[in-house]
Amino acid sequence: KVRSMWMLIVEELTSLTKNKEIVDSVLEDCVHHCILDGTDVVLRAPRLLADRVESGKQDHFTGNIYEGGKLNFLAVIQLLNEALRMLRDECCQSELKELDRIENIVTSCHKALQDLKTKRLEKKQQNYVSLRESISRNQKGWEMKWKTFLGQCPFNSIFEENIVSSVHFI
């Protein structure tokens, strides 16, 4: 029992010793020095981006990407900014095309709406004319019926000035 406990203690001490060595090496800056000097970095820019940079469309791009065999990080950042500007410009152009398409749709819808309003007014006027004609036809028909039944139209006697003189007592 004591031997198994002793074995556990030895294992813990061994793992603690290894961990202590790792921590010491990190504190002493001995592990994996990472130097960002750009000597082993190869940067490839798309042809369109390179053409835009070389053509001088942007006035603020300075220096070469490689200076003295090392990567110039300022030039890389400027190159990336130019790439972002190009992306923004492409998005804006596509949005403008989309905006033009939407404006055309709105214009055609507005024209269709105006055409429908014009047709509605025409139909409304036609209905008024046909309704007036129908009313006058019905009115003439009733006047004919009243004349055949009473000999005169009762509406005519209402509108006459001498109502009393036209009334006959039996």
Short mmCIF file of N, CA and C in Angstrom, two decimals, residues 58-123:
data_model
loop_
_atom_site.label_atom_id
_atom_site.label_comp_id
_atom_site.label_asym_id
_atom_site.label_seq_id
_atom_site.Cartn_x
_atom_site.Cartn_y
_atom_site.Cartn_z
N GLN A 58 -4.90 55.73 -56.94
CA GLN A 58 -4.86 56.17 -55.55
C GLN A 58 -3.56 56.94 -55.36
N ASP A 59 -3.65 58.10 -54.75
CA ASP A 59 -2.48 58.97 -54.61
C ASP A 59 -1.69 58.69 -53.34
N HIS A 60 -2.22 57.92 -52.44
CA HIS A 60 -1.60 57.75 -51.13
C HIS A 60 -0.79 56.45 -51.00
N PHE A 61 -0.63 55.70 -52.06
CA PHE A 61 0.13 54.45 -51.98
C PHE A 61 1.62 54.78 -52.09
N THR A 62 2.38 54.36 -51.10
CA THR A 62 3.81 54.69 -51.08
C THR A 62 4.65 53.44 -50.95
N GLY A 63 5.77 53.43 -51.62
CA GLY A 63 6.76 52.38 -51.44
C GLY A 63 6.45 51.09 -52.16
N ASN A 64 7.43 50.19 -52.08
CA ASN A 64 7.30 48.85 -52.66
C ASN A 64 6.82 47.90 -51.59
N ILE A 65 6.27 46.79 -52.04
CA ILE A 65 5.82 45.77 -51.08
C ILE A 65 7.03 45.10 -50.43
N TYR A 66 8.10 44.93 -51.21
CA TYR A 66 9.33 44.34 -50.67
C TYR A 66 10.41 45.41 -50.68
N GLU A 67 11.02 45.63 -49.55
CA GLU A 67 12.15 46.56 -49.47
C GLU A 67 13.30 45.83 -48.77
N GLY A 68 14.40 45.75 -49.44
CA GLY A 68 15.56 45.06 -48.87
C GLY A 68 15.33 43.59 -48.65
N GLY A 69 14.49 42.95 -49.48
CA GLY A 69 14.23 41.53 -49.34
C GLY A 69 13.23 41.21 -48.24
N LYS A 70 12.71 42.23 -47.58
CA LYS A 70 11.73 42.01 -46.51
C LYS A 70 10.41 42.66 -46.90
N LEU A 71 9.38 42.14 -46.31
CA LEU A 71 8.03 42.63 -46.59
C LEU A 71 7.82 43.98 -45.92
N ASN A 72 7.32 44.96 -46.69
CA ASN A 72 7.00 46.28 -46.15
C ASN A 72 5.53 46.24 -45.71
N PHE A 73 5.30 46.17 -44.39
CA PHE A 73 3.95 45.98 -43.88
C PHE A 73 3.06 47.19 -44.12
N LEU A 74 3.63 48.39 -44.14
CA LEU A 74 2.84 49.57 -44.44
C LEU A 74 2.29 49.49 -45.87
N ALA A 75 3.13 49.06 -46.80
CA ALA A 75 2.68 48.92 -48.18
C ALA A 75 1.62 47.82 -48.30
N VAL A 76 1.77 46.75 -47.53
CA VAL A 76 0.78 45.66 -47.55
C VAL A 76 -0.57 46.17 -47.02
N ILE A 77 -0.53 46.94 -45.95
CA ILE A 77 -1.77 47.48 -45.38
C ILE A 77 -2.43 48.43 -46.38
N GLN A 78 -1.62 49.25 -47.04
CA GLN A 78 -2.17 50.15 -48.06
C GLN A 78 -2.76 49.36 -49.23
N LEU A 79 -2.11 48.28 -49.59
CA LEU A 79 -2.62 47.43 -50.66
C LEU A 79 -3.95 46.79 -50.26
N LEU A 80 -4.04 46.35 -49.02
CA LEU A 80 -5.29 45.77 -48.54
C LEU A 80 -6.40 46.82 -48.49
N ASN A 81 -6.05 48.04 -48.09
CA ASN A 81 -7.04 49.12 -48.10
C ASN A 81 -7.55 49.39 -49.51
N GLU A 82 -6.64 49.38 -50.46
CA GLU A 82 -7.04 49.60 -51.86
C GLU A 82 -7.95 48.47 -52.33
N ALA A 83 -7.65 47.24 -51.90
CA ALA A 83 -8.52 46.10 -52.26
C ALA A 83 -9.92 46.30 -51.67
N LEU A 84 -9.99 46.79 -50.44
CA LEU A 84 -11.29 47.05 -49.83
C LEU A 84 -12.04 48.16 -50.56
N ARG A 85 -11.32 49.19 -51.00
CA ARG A 85 -11.95 50.26 -51.78
C ARG A 85 -12.52 49.72 -53.09
N MET A 86 -11.75 48.84 -53.74
CA MET A 86 -12.24 48.25 -54.99
C MET A 86 -13.51 47.44 -54.75
N LEU A 87 -13.51 46.68 -53.66
CA LEU A 87 -14.69 45.88 -53.32
C LEU A 87 -15.89 46.78 -53.05
N ARG A 88 -15.66 47.88 -52.31
CA ARG A 88 -16.73 48.83 -52.04
C ARG A 88 -17.27 49.44 -53.34
N ASP A 89 -16.36 49.81 -54.24
CA ASP A 89 -16.77 50.41 -55.51
C ASP A 89 -17.61 49.43 -56.33
N GLU A 90 -17.22 48.16 -56.35
CA GLU A 90 -17.99 47.16 -57.08
C GLU A 90 -19.38 47.00 -56.48
N CYS A 91 -19.45 47.00 -55.15
CA CYS A 91 -20.76 46.87 -54.49
C CYS A 91 -21.63 48.07 -54.80
N CYS A 92 -21.04 49.27 -54.77
CA CYS A 92 -21.81 50.48 -55.07
C CYS A 92 -22.32 50.46 -56.50
N GLN A 93 -21.50 49.99 -57.43
CA GLN A 93 -21.94 49.94 -58.83
C GLN A 93 -23.09 48.96 -58.99
N SER A 94 -23.00 47.82 -58.32
CA SER A 94 -24.09 46.85 -58.44
C SER A 94 -25.35 47.39 -57.78
N GLU A 95 -25.19 48.16 -56.68
CA GLU A 95 -26.36 48.76 -56.04
C GLU A 95 -26.98 49.81 -56.95
N LEU A 96 -26.15 50.57 -57.69
CA LEU A 96 -26.68 51.57 -58.62
C LEU A 96 -27.46 50.90 -59.75
N LYS A 97 -26.94 49.78 -60.26
CA LYS A 97 -27.66 49.04 -61.30
C LYS A 97 -29.00 48.55 -60.76
N GLU A 98 -28.99 48.06 -59.54
CA GLU A 98 -30.22 47.58 -58.91
C GLU A 98 -31.19 48.75 -58.71
N LEU A 99 -30.65 49.90 -58.33
CA LEU A 99 -31.49 51.08 -58.13
C LEU A 99 -32.13 51.52 -59.45
N ASP A 100 -31.36 51.50 -60.53
CA ASP A 100 -31.92 51.84 -61.85
C ASP A 100 -33.04 50.88 -62.24
N ARG A 101 -32.84 49.60 -61.98
CA ARG A 101 -33.87 48.60 -62.30
C ARG A 101 -35.13 48.86 -61.48
N ILE A 102 -34.96 49.18 -60.21
CA ILE A 102 -36.11 49.45 -59.34
C ILE A 102 -36.83 50.72 -59.80
N GLU A 103 -36.07 51.74 -60.20
CA GLU A 103 -36.69 52.97 -60.70
C GLU A 103 -37.51 52.70 -61.96
N ASN A 104 -37.00 51.84 -62.83
CA ASN A 104 -37.75 51.49 -64.04
C ASN A 104 -39.05 50.77 -63.69
N ILE A 105 -38.99 49.89 -62.71
CA ILE A 105 -40.19 49.18 -62.28
C ILE A 105 -41.21 50.15 -61.69
N VAL A 106 -40.73 51.08 -60.86
CA VAL A 106 -41.62 52.07 -60.24
C VAL A 106 -42.26 52.94 -61.32
N THR A 107 -41.47 53.36 -62.31
CA THR A 107 -42.00 54.19 -63.39
C THR A 107 -43.08 53.44 -64.17
N SER A 108 -42.83 52.18 -64.50
CA SER A 108 -43.83 51.41 -65.25
C SER A 108 -45.08 51.17 -64.41
N CYS A 109 -44.92 50.94 -63.11
CA CYS A 109 -46.09 50.76 -62.24
C CYS A 109 -46.89 52.05 -62.14
N HIS A 110 -46.19 53.19 -62.07
CA HIS A 110 -46.87 54.48 -62.00
C HIS A 110 -47.66 54.74 -63.29
N LYS A 111 -47.06 54.41 -64.42
CA LYS A 111 -47.74 54.58 -65.71
C LYS A 111 -48.97 53.67 -65.78
N ALA A 112 -48.82 52.43 -65.34
CA ALA A 112 -49.95 51.50 -65.34
C ALA A 112 -51.07 52.01 -64.43
N LEU A 113 -50.70 52.58 -63.29
CA LEU A 113 -51.69 53.14 -62.37
C LEU A 113 -52.44 54.30 -63.02
N GLN A 114 -51.71 55.17 -63.71
CA GLN A 114 -52.36 56.30 -64.40
C GLN A 114 -53.31 55.79 -65.49
N ASP A 115 -52.88 54.77 -66.23
CA ASP A 115 -53.74 54.19 -67.26
C ASP A 115 -55.02 53.61 -66.65
N LEU A 116 -54.88 52.93 -65.52
CA LEU A 116 -56.05 52.36 -64.86
C LEU A 116 -56.99 53.45 -64.35
N LYS A 117 -56.43 54.53 -63.83
CA LYS A 117 -57.28 55.64 -63.37
C LYS A 117 -58.04 56.26 -64.54
N THR A 118 -57.37 56.41 -65.67
CA THR A 118 -58.02 56.96 -66.87
C THR A 118 -59.15 56.04 -67.32
N LYS A 119 -58.89 54.74 -67.36
CA LYS A 119 -59.93 53.79 -67.77
C LYS A 119 -61.10 53.79 -66.79
N ARG A 120 -60.80 53.94 -65.49
CA ARG A 120 -61.86 53.98 -64.49
C ARG A 120 -62.76 55.20 -64.71
N LEU A 121 -62.15 56.36 -64.99
CA LEU A 121 -62.95 57.56 -65.25
C LEU A 121 -63.81 57.40 -66.51
N GLU A 122 -63.24 56.79 -67.55
CA GLU A 122 -64.01 56.55 -68.77
C GLU A 122 -65.21 55.65 -68.49
N LYS A 123 -64.97 54.57 -67.75
CA LYS A 123 -66.06 53.65 -67.41
C LYS A 123 -67.12 54.35 -66.56
#
